[in-house]
mmCIF file with all atom_site columns, C-alpha atoms in Angstrom:
data_model
loop_
_atom_site.group_PDB
_atom_site.id
_atom_site.type_symbol
_atom_site.label_atom_id
_atom_site.label_alt_id
_atom_site.label_comp_id
_atom_site.label_asym_id
_atom_site.label_entity_id
_atom_site.label_seq_id
_atom_site.pdbx_PDB_ins_code
_atom_site.Cartn_x
_atom_site.Cartn_y
_atom_site.Cartn_z
_atom_site.occupancy
_atom_site.B_iso_or_equiv
_atom_site.pdbx_formal_charge
_atom_site.auth_seq_id
_atom_site.auth_comp_id
_atom_site.auth_asym_id
_atom_site.auth_atom_id
_atom_site.pdbx_PDB_model_num
ATOM 1   C CA . ILE A 1 1   ? 26.378 24.226 -41.637 1.00 96.00 ? 1   ILE A CA 1
ATOM 2   C CA . GLN A 1 2   ? 22.713 23.464 -42.420 1.00 97.00 ? 2   GLN A CA 1
ATOM 3   C CA . LEU A 1 3   ? 20.772 25.574 -44.672 1.00 98.00 ? 3   LEU A CA 1
ATOM 4   C CA . THR A 1 4   ? 16.747 26.349 -44.144 1.00 98.00 ? 4   THR A CA 1
ATOM 5   C CA . GLN A 1 5   ? 14.754 27.214 -47.105 1.00 98.00 ? 5   GLN A CA 1
ATOM 6   C CA . SER A 1 6   ? 11.192 28.642 -47.021 1.00 98.00 ? 6   SER A CA 1
ATOM 7   C CA . PRO A 1 7   ? 8.721  28.049 -48.207 1.00 98.00 ? 7   PRO A CA 1
ATOM 8   C CA . SER A 1 8   ? 9.221  24.395 -49.546 1.00 98.00 ? 8   SER A CA 1
ATOM 9   C CA . SER A 1 9   ? 6.687  25.277 -52.318 1.00 97.00 ? 9   SER A CA 1
ATOM 10  C CA . LEU A 1 10  ? 4.316  27.844 -53.536 1.00 97.00 ? 10  LEU A CA 1
ATOM 11  C CA . SER A 1 11  ? 1.924  28.570 -56.192 1.00 97.00 ? 11  SER A CA 1
ATOM 12  C CA . ALA A 1 12  ? 2.254  31.985 -57.850 1.00 96.00 ? 12  ALA A CA 1
ATOM 13  C CA . SER A 1 13  ? 0.660  33.614 -61.377 1.00 96.00 ? 13  SER A CA 1
ATOM 14  C CA . VAL A 1 14  ? 2.633  35.231 -64.181 1.00 96.00 ? 14  VAL A CA 1
ATOM 15  C CA . GLY A 1 15  ? 3.679  38.695 -63.110 1.00 97.00 ? 15  GLY A CA 1
ATOM 16  C CA . ASP A 1 16  ? 3.710  37.942 -59.462 1.00 97.00 ? 16  ASP A CA 1
ATOM 17  C CA . ARG A 1 17  ? 6.648  39.132 -57.207 1.00 98.00 ? 17  ARG A CA 1
ATOM 18  C CA . VAL A 1 18  ? 8.063  35.856 -55.583 1.00 98.00 ? 18  VAL A CA 1
ATOM 19  C CA . THR A 1 19  ? 10.627 35.868 -52.560 1.00 98.00 ? 19  THR A CA 1
ATOM 20  C CA . ILE A 1 20  ? 12.435 32.600 -51.269 1.00 98.00 ? 20  ILE A CA 1
ATOM 21  C CA . THR A 1 21  ? 14.386 32.785 -48.002 1.00 98.00 ? 21  THR A CA 1
ATOM 22  C CA . CYS A 1 22  ? 17.378 30.856 -46.954 1.00 98.00 ? 22  CYS A CA 1
ATOM 23  C CA . ARG A 1 23  ? 18.823 30.720 -43.364 1.00 98.00 ? 23  ARG A CA 1
ATOM 24  C CA . ALA A 1 24  ? 22.090 29.314 -42.233 1.00 98.00 ? 24  ALA A CA 1
ATOM 25  C CA . SER A 1 25  ? 22.801 27.670 -39.175 1.00 98.00 ? 25  SER A CA 1
ATOM 26  C CA . GLN A 1 26  ? 25.858 29.974 -38.686 1.00 97.00 ? 26  GLN A CA 1
ATOM 27  C CA . GLY A 1 27  ? 27.200 32.750 -40.597 1.00 97.00 ? 27  GLY A CA 1
ATOM 28  C CA . ILE A 1 28  ? 28.749 32.347 -44.001 1.00 97.00 ? 28  ILE A CA 1
ATOM 29  C CA . SER A 1 29  ? 29.394 35.897 -44.873 1.00 96.00 ? 29  SER A CA 1
ATOM 30  C CA . SER A 1 30  ? 28.422 36.243 -48.604 1.00 97.00 ? 30  SER A CA 1
ATOM 31  C CA . TYR A 1 31  ? 29.308 32.673 -49.798 1.00 98.00 ? 31  TYR A CA 1
ATOM 32  C CA . LEU A 1 32  ? 25.985 31.741 -50.951 1.00 98.00 ? 32  LEU A CA 1
ATOM 33  C CA . ALA A 1 33  ? 24.533 30.869 -54.402 1.00 98.00 ? 33  ALA A CA 1
ATOM 34  C CA . TRP A 1 34  ? 20.962 30.486 -56.017 1.00 98.00 ? 34  TRP A CA 1
ATOM 35  C CA . TYR A 1 35  ? 20.537 27.849 -58.609 1.00 98.00 ? 35  TYR A CA 1
ATOM 36  C CA . GLN A 1 36  ? 17.224 27.056 -60.536 1.00 98.00 ? 36  GLN A CA 1
ATOM 37  C CA . GLN A 1 37  ? 16.601 23.554 -61.826 1.00 98.00 ? 37  GLN A CA 1
ATOM 38  C CA . LYS A 1 38  ? 13.854 22.069 -63.941 1.00 98.00 ? 38  LYS A CA 1
ATOM 39  C CA . PRO A 1 39  ? 12.776 18.639 -64.332 1.00 96.00 ? 39  PRO A CA 1
ATOM 40  C CA . GLY A 1 40  ? 15.463 16.160 -65.719 1.00 96.00 ? 40  GLY A CA 1
ATOM 41  C CA . LYS A 1 41  ? 17.970 18.698 -65.847 1.00 98.00 ? 41  LYS A CA 1
ATOM 42  C CA . ALA A 1 42  ? 21.011 19.934 -64.163 1.00 98.00 ? 42  ALA A CA 1
ATOM 43  C CA . PRO A 1 43  ? 20.859 22.908 -61.961 1.00 98.00 ? 43  PRO A CA 1
ATOM 44  C CA . LYS A 1 44  ? 21.669 26.460 -63.298 1.00 98.00 ? 44  LYS A CA 1
ATOM 45  C CA . LEU A 1 45  ? 23.409 29.170 -61.511 1.00 98.00 ? 45  LEU A CA 1
ATOM 46  C CA . LEU A 1 46  ? 21.459 32.210 -60.965 1.00 98.00 ? 46  LEU A CA 1
ATOM 47  C CA . ILE A 1 47  ? 22.945 34.343 -58.206 1.00 98.00 ? 47  ILE A CA 1
ATOM 48  C CA . TYR A 1 48  ? 26.591 33.918 -56.680 1.00 98.00 ? 48  TYR A CA 1
ATOM 49  C CA . ALA A 1 49  ? 28.237 35.715 -53.805 1.00 98.00 ? 49  ALA A CA 1
ATOM 50  C CA . ALA A 1 50  ? 24.529 36.278 -52.291 1.00 98.00 ? 50  ALA A CA 1
ATOM 51  C CA . SER A 1 51  ? 23.769 39.253 -54.665 1.00 98.00 ? 51  SER A CA 1
ATOM 52  C CA . THR A 1 52  ? 25.657 38.915 -57.997 1.00 98.00 ? 52  THR A CA 1
ATOM 53  C CA . LEU A 1 53  ? 23.877 37.953 -60.903 1.00 98.00 ? 53  LEU A CA 1
ATOM 54  C CA . GLN A 1 54  ? 25.217 35.394 -63.268 1.00 97.00 ? 54  GLN A CA 1
ATOM 55  C CA . SER A 1 55  ? 25.986 36.274 -66.676 1.00 96.00 ? 55  SER A CA 1
ATOM 56  C CA . GLY A 1 56  ? 22.993 36.025 -69.015 1.00 97.00 ? 56  GLY A CA 1
ATOM 57  C CA . VAL A 1 57  ? 20.532 35.459 -65.968 1.00 98.00 ? 57  VAL A CA 1
ATOM 58  C CA . PRO A 1 58  ? 17.554 38.134 -66.474 1.00 98.00 ? 58  PRO A CA 1
ATOM 59  C CA . SER A 1 59  ? 17.644 41.213 -64.189 1.00 98.00 ? 59  SER A CA 1
ATOM 60  C CA . ARG A 1 60  ? 14.354 40.015 -62.738 1.00 98.00 ? 60  ARG A CA 1
ATOM 61  C CA . PHE A 1 61  ? 16.474 37.740 -60.374 1.00 98.00 ? 61  PHE A CA 1
ATOM 62  C CA . SER A 1 62  ? 17.936 39.297 -57.471 1.00 98.00 ? 62  SER A CA 1
ATOM 63  C CA . GLY A 1 63  ? 19.670 38.276 -54.546 1.00 98.00 ? 63  GLY A CA 1
ATOM 64  C CA . SER A 1 64  ? 20.411 39.702 -51.050 1.00 98.00 ? 64  SER A CA 1
ATOM 65  C CA . GLY A 1 65  ? 21.727 39.085 -47.665 1.00 98.00 ? 65  GLY A CA 1
ATOM 66  C CA . SER A 1 66  ? 24.787 38.121 -45.571 1.00 98.00 ? 66  SER A CA 1
ATOM 67  C CA . GLY A 1 67  ? 25.820 36.109 -42.541 1.00 97.00 ? 67  GLY A CA 1
ATOM 68  C CA . THR A 1 68  ? 22.783 33.990 -42.044 1.00 98.00 ? 68  THR A CA 1
ATOM 69  C CA . ASP A 1 69  ? 19.751 35.533 -43.732 1.00 98.00 ? 69  ASP A CA 1
ATOM 70  C CA . PHE A 1 70  ? 19.504 35.556 -47.540 1.00 98.00 ? 70  PHE A CA 1
ATOM 71  C CA . THR A 1 71  ? 16.849 36.036 -50.159 1.00 98.00 ? 71  THR A CA 1
ATOM 72  C CA . LEU A 1 72  ? 16.002 35.386 -53.795 1.00 98.00 ? 72  LEU A CA 1
ATOM 73  C CA . THR A 1 73  ? 13.578 37.618 -55.189 1.00 98.00 ? 73  THR A CA 1
ATOM 74  C CA . ILE A 1 74  ? 11.567 37.080 -58.644 1.00 98.00 ? 74  ILE A CA 1
ATOM 75  C CA . SER A 1 75  ? 10.314 40.588 -59.576 1.00 98.00 ? 75  SER A CA 1
ATOM 76  C CA . SER A 1 76  ? 8.035  39.570 -62.129 1.00 97.00 ? 76  SER A CA 1
ATOM 77  C CA . LEU A 1 77  ? 7.414  35.926 -62.462 1.00 97.00 ? 77  LEU A CA 1
ATOM 78  C CA . GLN A 1 78  ? 7.768  34.693 -66.132 1.00 96.00 ? 78  GLN A CA 1
ATOM 79  C CA . PRO A 1 79  ? 6.382  31.379 -67.444 1.00 95.00 ? 79  PRO A CA 1
ATOM 80  C CA . GLU A 1 80  ? 9.779  29.889 -67.839 1.00 96.00 ? 80  GLU A CA 1
ATOM 81  C CA . ASP A 1 81  ? 10.544 30.616 -64.076 1.00 97.00 ? 81  ASP A CA 1
ATOM 82  C CA . PHE A 1 82  ? 8.179  27.808 -62.986 1.00 94.00 ? 82  PHE A CA 1
ATOM 83  C CA . ALA A 1 83  ? 11.124 25.482 -61.360 1.00 98.00 ? 83  ALA A CA 1
ATOM 84  C CA . THR A 1 84  ? 12.803 24.395 -58.151 1.00 98.00 ? 84  THR A CA 1
ATOM 85  C CA . TYR A 1 85  ? 15.321 26.999 -56.564 1.00 98.00 ? 85  TYR A CA 1
ATOM 86  C CA . TYR A 1 86  ? 17.925 25.834 -54.257 1.00 98.00 ? 86  TYR A CA 1
ATOM 87  C CA . CYS A 1 87  ? 20.430 27.847 -52.104 1.00 98.00 ? 87  CYS A CA 1
ATOM 88  C CA . GLN A 1 88  ? 24.004 26.730 -51.413 1.00 98.00 ? 88  GLN A CA 1
ATOM 89  C CA . GLN A 1 89  ? 26.611 27.817 -49.076 1.00 98.00 ? 89  GLN A CA 1
ATOM 90  C CA . LEU A 1 90  ? 30.395 27.819 -49.968 1.00 97.00 ? 90  LEU A CA 1
ATOM 91  C CA . GLY A 1 91  ? 31.750 28.988 -46.784 1.00 95.00 ? 91  GLY A CA 1
ATOM 92  C CA . SER A 1 92  ? 32.951 25.603 -45.576 1.00 95.00 ? 92  SER A CA 1
ATOM 93  C CA . TYR A 1 93  ? 32.801 21.831 -46.407 1.00 96.00 ? 93  TYR A CA 1
ATOM 94  C CA . PRO A 1 94  ? 30.292 20.184 -46.867 1.00 97.00 ? 94  PRO A CA 1
ATOM 95  C CA . HIS A 1 95  ? 29.032 22.695 -49.429 1.00 97.00 ? 95  HIS A CA 1
ATOM 96  C CA . THR A 1 96  ? 25.492 22.189 -48.296 1.00 98.00 ? 96  THR A CA 1
ATOM 97  C CA . PHE A 1 97  ? 22.452 22.973 -50.201 1.00 98.00 ? 97  PHE A CA 1
ATOM 98  C CA . GLY A 1 98  ? 19.121 24.023 -48.791 1.00 98.00 ? 98  GLY A CA 1
ATOM 99  C CA . GLY A 1 99  ? 16.133 21.702 -49.307 1.00 98.00 ? 99  GLY A CA 1
ATOM 100 C CA . GLY A 1 100 ? 14.583 23.583 -52.335 1.00 98.00 ? 100 GLY A CA 1
ATOM 101 C CA . THR A 1 101 ? 11.654 25.725 -52.930 1.00 98.00 ? 101 THR A CA 1
ATOM 102 C CA . LYS A 1 102 ? 9.297  24.384 -55.767 1.00 98.00 ? 102 LYS A CA 1
ATOM 103 C CA . VAL A 1 103 ? 7.386  27.506 -57.409 1.00 98.00 ? 103 VAL A CA 1
ATOM 104 C CA . GLY A 1 104 ? 4.227  26.330 -59.399 1.00 95.00 ? 104 GLY A CA 1
ATOM 105 C CA . ILE A 1 105 ? 1.707  27.766 -61.143 1.00 88.00 ? 105 ILE A CA 1
ATOM 106 C CA . LYS A 1 106 ? -1.425 29.103 -59.527 1.00 88.00 ? 106 LYS A CA 1
ATOM 107 C CA . GLN B 2 1   ? 32.147 26.454 -74.806 1.00 88.00 ? 1   GLN B CA 1
ATOM 108 C CA . ALA B 2 2   ? 32.908 24.410 -71.605 1.00 93.00 ? 2   ALA B CA 1
ATOM 109 C CA . GLN B 2 3   ? 31.150 20.853 -71.470 1.00 97.00 ? 3   GLN B CA 1
ATOM 110 C CA . LEU B 2 4   ? 31.391 18.164 -68.737 1.00 98.00 ? 4   LEU B CA 1
ATOM 111 C CA . VAL B 2 5   ? 29.871 14.644 -69.636 1.00 98.00 ? 5   VAL B CA 1
ATOM 112 C CA . GLU B 2 6   ? 29.255 12.160 -66.916 1.00 98.00 ? 6   GLU B CA 1
ATOM 113 C CA . SER B 2 7   ? 29.274 8.376  -67.650 1.00 98.00 ? 7   SER B CA 1
ATOM 114 C CA . GLY B 2 8   ? 29.522 4.918  -65.787 1.00 98.00 ? 8   GLY B CA 1
ATOM 115 C CA . GLY B 2 9   ? 26.388 5.154  -64.024 1.00 98.00 ? 9   GLY B CA 1
ATOM 116 C CA . GLY B 2 10  ? 24.147 1.860  -63.956 1.00 98.00 ? 10  GLY B CA 1
ATOM 117 C CA . VAL B 2 11  ? 22.323 -0.672 -61.652 1.00 98.00 ? 11  VAL B CA 1
ATOM 118 C CA . VAL B 2 12  ? 24.515 -2.223 -59.099 1.00 98.00 ? 12  VAL B CA 1
ATOM 119 C CA . GLN B 2 13  ? 23.898 -4.686 -55.941 1.00 98.00 ? 13  GLN B CA 1
ATOM 120 C CA . PRO B 2 14  ? 24.138 -3.487 -52.552 1.00 98.00 ? 14  PRO B CA 1
ATOM 121 C CA . GLY B 2 15  ? 27.958 -3.536 -51.211 1.00 98.00 ? 15  GLY B CA 1
ATOM 122 C CA . ARG B 2 16  ? 29.331 -3.525 -54.888 1.00 98.00 ? 16  ARG B CA 1
ATOM 123 C CA . SER B 2 17  ? 31.406 -0.877 -56.745 1.00 98.00 ? 17  SER B CA 1
ATOM 124 C CA . LEU B 2 18  ? 31.181 1.430  -59.496 1.00 98.00 ? 18  LEU B CA 1
ATOM 125 C CA . ARG B 2 19  ? 33.286 3.966  -61.056 1.00 98.00 ? 19  ARG B CA 1
ATOM 126 C CA . LEU B 2 20  ? 31.868 7.258  -62.509 1.00 98.00 ? 20  LEU B CA 1
ATOM 127 C CA . SER B 2 21  ? 33.813 9.472  -64.921 1.00 98.00 ? 21  SER B CA 1
ATOM 128 C CA . CYS B 2 22  ? 33.275 12.927 -66.116 1.00 98.00 ? 22  CYS B CA 1
ATOM 129 C CA . ALA B 2 23  ? 34.993 14.138 -69.155 1.00 98.00 ? 23  ALA B CA 1
ATOM 130 C CA . ALA B 2 24  ? 35.716 17.776 -69.351 1.00 98.00 ? 24  ALA B CA 1
ATOM 131 C CA . SER B 2 25  ? 36.389 19.688 -72.751 1.00 97.00 ? 25  SER B CA 1
ATOM 132 C CA . GLY B 2 26  ? 36.368 23.340 -73.851 1.00 95.00 ? 26  GLY B CA 1
ATOM 133 C CA . LEU B 2 27  ? 38.033 24.327 -70.732 1.00 94.00 ? 27  LEU B CA 1
ATOM 134 C CA . THR B 2 28  ? 41.724 24.232 -69.054 1.00 95.00 ? 28  THR B CA 1
ATOM 135 C CA . PHE B 2 29  ? 40.658 21.199 -66.846 1.00 96.00 ? 29  PHE B CA 1
ATOM 136 C CA . ARG B 2 30  ? 44.040 21.265 -64.764 1.00 97.00 ? 30  ARG B CA 1
ATOM 137 C CA . SER B 2 31  ? 43.113 24.733 -63.548 1.00 96.00 ? 31  SER B CA 1
ATOM 138 C CA . TYR B 2 32  ? 39.745 24.254 -61.747 1.00 96.00 ? 32  TYR B CA 1
ATOM 139 C CA . ALA B 2 33  ? 38.767 22.252 -58.643 1.00 97.00 ? 33  ALA B CA 1
ATOM 140 C CA . MET B 2 34  ? 35.844 19.716 -59.322 1.00 98.00 ? 34  MET B CA 1
ATOM 141 C CA . HIS B 2 35  ? 33.121 18.495 -57.351 1.00 98.00 ? 35  HIS B CA 1
ATOM 142 C CA . TRP B 2 36  ? 30.437 15.716 -57.331 1.00 98.00 ? 36  TRP B CA 1
ATOM 143 C CA . VAL B 2 37  ? 26.963 16.372 -56.649 1.00 98.00 ? 37  VAL B CA 1
ATOM 144 C CA . ARG B 2 38  ? 24.173 14.042 -56.263 1.00 98.00 ? 38  ARG B CA 1
ATOM 145 C CA . GLN B 2 39  ? 20.216 13.967 -56.354 1.00 98.00 ? 39  GLN B CA 1
ATOM 146 C CA . ALA B 2 40  ? 18.288 11.025 -54.978 1.00 98.00 ? 40  ALA B CA 1
ATOM 147 C CA . PRO B 2 41  ? 15.059 10.547 -56.964 1.00 97.00 ? 41  PRO B CA 1
ATOM 148 C CA . ASP B 2 42  ? 12.464 13.218 -56.262 1.00 96.00 ? 42  ASP B CA 1
ATOM 149 C CA . LYS B 2 43  ? 14.877 14.880 -53.672 1.00 98.00 ? 43  LYS B CA 1
ATOM 150 C CA . GLY B 2 44  ? 17.044 17.840 -53.251 1.00 98.00 ? 44  GLY B CA 1
ATOM 151 C CA . LEU B 2 45  ? 20.535 18.399 -54.170 1.00 98.00 ? 45  LEU B CA 1
ATOM 152 C CA . GLU B 2 46  ? 23.304 16.718 -51.965 1.00 98.00 ? 46  GLU B CA 1
ATOM 153 C CA . TRP B 2 47  ? 27.067 18.023 -52.199 1.00 98.00 ? 47  TRP B CA 1
ATOM 154 C CA . VAL B 2 48  ? 29.205 14.799 -52.311 1.00 98.00 ? 48  VAL B CA 1
ATOM 155 C CA . ALA B 2 49  ? 33.096 15.756 -52.645 1.00 98.00 ? 49  ALA B CA 1
ATOM 156 C CA . VAL B 2 50  ? 35.686 18.035 -54.207 1.00 98.00 ? 50  VAL B CA 1
ATOM 157 C CA . ILE B 2 51  ? 39.208 17.838 -55.496 1.00 98.00 ? 51  ILE B CA 1
ATOM 158 C CA . SER B 2 52  ? 41.392 20.663 -55.980 1.00 97.00 ? 52  SER B CA 1
ATOM 159 C CA . TYR B 2 53  ? 42.769 21.508 -59.402 1.00 97.00 ? 53  TYR B CA 1
ATOM 160 C CA . ASP B 2 54  ? 46.056 19.685 -58.546 1.00 96.00 ? 54  ASP B CA 1
ATOM 161 C CA . GLY B 2 55  ? 44.270 16.609 -56.633 1.00 96.00 ? 55  GLY B CA 1
ATOM 162 C CA . SER B 2 56  ? 46.257 17.929 -53.380 1.00 97.00 ? 56  SER B CA 1
ATOM 163 C CA . LYS B 2 57  ? 43.034 18.552 -51.525 1.00 98.00 ? 57  LYS B CA 1
ATOM 164 C CA . ILE B 2 58  ? 40.123 16.333 -51.154 1.00 98.00 ? 58  ILE B CA 1
ATOM 165 C CA . TYR B 2 59  ? 36.942 16.536 -48.837 1.00 98.00 ? 59  TYR B CA 1
ATOM 166 C CA . TYR B 2 60  ? 34.112 14.261 -48.596 1.00 98.00 ? 60  TYR B CA 1
ATOM 167 C CA . LEU B 2 61  ? 30.358 14.220 -47.342 1.00 98.00 ? 61  LEU B CA 1
ATOM 168 C CA . ASP B 2 62  ? 30.671 12.164 -43.832 1.00 98.00 ? 62  ASP B CA 1
ATOM 169 C CA . SER B 2 63  ? 28.314 9.747  -45.235 1.00 98.00 ? 63  SER B CA 1
ATOM 170 C CA . VAL B 2 64  ? 30.656 8.629  -47.941 1.00 98.00 ? 64  VAL B CA 1
ATOM 171 C CA . LYS B 2 65  ? 33.745 8.976  -46.497 1.00 98.00 ? 65  LYS B CA 1
ATOM 172 C CA . GLY B 2 66  ? 35.762 5.622  -46.605 1.00 98.00 ? 66  GLY B CA 1
ATOM 173 C CA . ARG B 2 67  ? 33.532 4.503  -49.148 1.00 98.00 ? 67  ARG B CA 1
ATOM 174 C CA . PHE B 2 68  ? 34.065 7.032  -51.881 1.00 98.00 ? 68  PHE B CA 1
ATOM 175 C CA . THR B 2 69  ? 37.079 8.309  -53.520 1.00 98.00 ? 69  THR B CA 1
ATOM 176 C CA . ILE B 2 70  ? 37.365 11.150 -55.782 1.00 98.00 ? 70  ILE B CA 1
ATOM 177 C CA . SER B 2 71  ? 40.390 11.660 -58.224 1.00 98.00 ? 71  SER B CA 1
ATOM 178 C CA . ARG B 2 72  ? 41.351 13.053 -61.339 1.00 98.00 ? 72  ARG B CA 1
ATOM 179 C CA . ASP B 2 73  ? 43.617 12.516 -64.340 1.00 98.00 ? 73  ASP B CA 1
ATOM 180 C CA . ASN B 2 74  ? 44.876 16.128 -65.827 1.00 98.00 ? 74  ASN B CA 1
ATOM 181 C CA . SER B 2 75  ? 46.269 14.516 -68.605 1.00 97.00 ? 75  SER B CA 1
ATOM 182 C CA . ARG B 2 76  ? 42.947 12.908 -69.966 1.00 98.00 ? 76  ARG B CA 1
ATOM 183 C CA . ASN B 2 77  ? 40.858 16.153 -68.781 1.00 98.00 ? 77  ASN B CA 1
ATOM 184 C CA . THR B 2 78  ? 38.956 13.587 -66.537 1.00 98.00 ? 78  THR B CA 1
ATOM 185 C CA . LEU B 2 79  ? 37.219 13.440 -63.050 1.00 98.00 ? 79  LEU B CA 1
ATOM 186 C CA . TYR B 2 80  ? 36.387 10.226 -61.313 1.00 98.00 ? 80  TYR B CA 1
ATOM 187 C CA . LEU B 2 81  ? 34.258 9.021  -58.363 1.00 98.00 ? 81  LEU B CA 1
ATOM 188 C CA . GLN B 2 82  ? 34.990 5.344  -57.009 1.00 98.00 ? 82  GLN B CA 1
ATOM 189 C CA . MET B 2 83  ? 32.301 4.178  -55.274 1.00 98.00 ? 83  MET B CA 1
ATOM 190 C CA . ASN B 2 84  ? 32.545 1.018  -52.983 1.00 98.00 ? 84  ASN B CA 1
ATOM 191 C CA . SER B 2 85  ? 30.482 -0.629 -50.603 1.00 98.00 ? 85  SER B CA 1
ATOM 192 C CA . LEU B 2 86  ? 27.131 1.201  -51.974 1.00 98.00 ? 86  LEU B CA 1
ATOM 193 C CA . ARG B 2 87  ? 24.075 1.228  -50.195 1.00 98.00 ? 87  ARG B CA 1
ATOM 194 C CA . ALA B 2 88  ? 20.502 1.736  -51.359 1.00 98.00 ? 88  ALA B CA 1
ATOM 195 C CA . GLU B 2 89  ? 20.638 5.543  -50.009 1.00 98.00 ? 89  GLU B CA 1
ATOM 196 C CA . ASP B 2 90  ? 23.367 6.059  -52.460 1.00 98.00 ? 90  ASP B CA 1
ATOM 197 C CA . THR B 2 91  ? 20.683 5.629  -55.306 1.00 98.00 ? 91  THR B CA 1
ATOM 198 C CA . ALA B 2 92  ? 20.694 9.171  -57.060 1.00 98.00 ? 92  ALA B CA 1
ATOM 199 C CA . VAL B 2 93  ? 21.899 11.071 -60.153 1.00 98.00 ? 93  VAL B CA 1
ATOM 200 C CA . TYR B 2 94  ? 25.355 12.078 -59.793 1.00 98.00 ? 94  TYR B CA 1
ATOM 201 C CA . PHE B 2 95  ? 26.295 15.312 -61.430 1.00 98.00 ? 95  PHE B CA 1
ATOM 202 C CA . CYS B 2 96  ? 29.891 16.772 -61.891 1.00 98.00 ? 96  CYS B CA 1
ATOM 203 C CA . ALA B 2 97  ? 30.092 20.560 -61.475 1.00 98.00 ? 97  ALA B CA 1
ATOM 204 C CA . SER B 2 98  ? 32.829 23.109 -61.693 1.00 96.00 ? 98  SER B CA 1
ATOM 205 C CA . PRO B 2 99  ? 33.793 26.689 -61.089 1.00 95.00 ? 99  PRO B CA 1
ATOM 206 C CA . VAL B 2 100 ? 35.111 27.883 -64.171 1.00 93.00 ? 100 VAL B CA 1
ATOM 207 C CA . ASP B 2 101 ? 33.930 31.510 -64.658 1.00 92.00 ? 101 ASP B CA 1
ATOM 208 C CA . THR B 2 102 ? 32.981 32.158 -61.226 1.00 92.00 ? 102 THR B CA 1
ATOM 209 C CA . PRO B 2 103 ? 34.002 30.724 -58.009 1.00 91.00 ? 103 PRO B CA 1
ATOM 210 C CA . TYR B 2 104 ? 30.704 28.875 -57.922 1.00 96.00 ? 104 TYR B CA 1
ATOM 211 C CA . PHE B 2 105 ? 29.018 25.919 -59.544 1.00 97.00 ? 105 PHE B CA 1
ATOM 212 C CA . ASP B 2 106 ? 28.697 27.524 -63.196 1.00 96.00 ? 106 ASP B CA 1
ATOM 213 C CA . HIS B 2 107 ? 29.269 24.355 -65.170 1.00 97.00 ? 107 HIS B CA 1
ATOM 214 C CA . TRP B 2 108 ? 27.225 21.155 -64.750 1.00 98.00 ? 108 TRP B CA 1
ATOM 215 C CA . GLY B 2 109 ? 27.278 18.002 -66.516 1.00 98.00 ? 109 GLY B CA 1
ATOM 216 C CA . GLN B 2 110 ? 24.034 16.456 -67.546 1.00 98.00 ? 110 GLN B CA 1
ATOM 217 C CA . GLY B 2 111 ? 24.247 13.763 -64.864 1.00 98.00 ? 111 GLY B CA 1
ATOM 218 C CA . THR B 2 112 ? 24.399 9.950  -64.668 1.00 98.00 ? 112 THR B CA 1
ATOM 219 C CA . LEU B 2 113 ? 22.019 7.650  -62.990 1.00 98.00 ? 113 LEU B CA 1
ATOM 220 C CA . VAL B 2 114 ? 23.382 5.185  -60.212 1.00 98.00 ? 114 VAL B CA 1
ATOM 221 C CA . THR B 2 115 ? 20.887 2.697  -58.808 1.00 98.00 ? 115 THR B CA 1
ATOM 222 C CA . VAL B 2 116 ? 21.634 0.268  -55.952 1.00 98.00 ? 116 VAL B CA 1
ATOM 223 C CA . SER B 2 117 ? 19.273 -2.489 -55.876 1.00 97.00 ? 117 SER B CA 1
ATOM 224 C CA . SER B 2 118 ? 19.086 -5.978 -55.586 1.00 94.00 ? 118 SER B CA 1
#
């Protein structure tokens, strides 16, 4: 299963609403996760089962979708949110990741 | 607090072998599946392999099948990745990861760098 993320990069300002999409090449029900990764660090789980917020993750992050189309939304971008975001499907092996979306400062 | 710590990375020539380890602490290691994920320099994440909690089920990325072997020692709380016939394209930071609090990859190690170069 291939995951296509868009955009591959974006520039935004603090306070902006940011939306990242992830499209699966075939249906994966809700077996999708979103991760945040900062340079030199391991990825951090933000959202799992497409829309469940991981414990400790700020509520400005939200996820939606099922089947083949998914969305990660940051309602009000904060300085610590500038990072790269990845989706991952766990519907079948291999558990592929999307290509990533780098969120930069405008 | 659950912790995963990888080791064993380094510089190796093409065609040679390397074994990575991932030591787990603060969790009931024998209860969880364990995964390896890699990230080539300035590239995205790539899932590599998984082993079930008891070692009975194993899956690999196609490009590493026949060259890499995932295994675990539940008595030592340690996950392994034996990498043979290494290629330049295997150069990456290798992370171990596990679903502990959720069914997803909620715990990660810090990663260990493998560089395949002559």
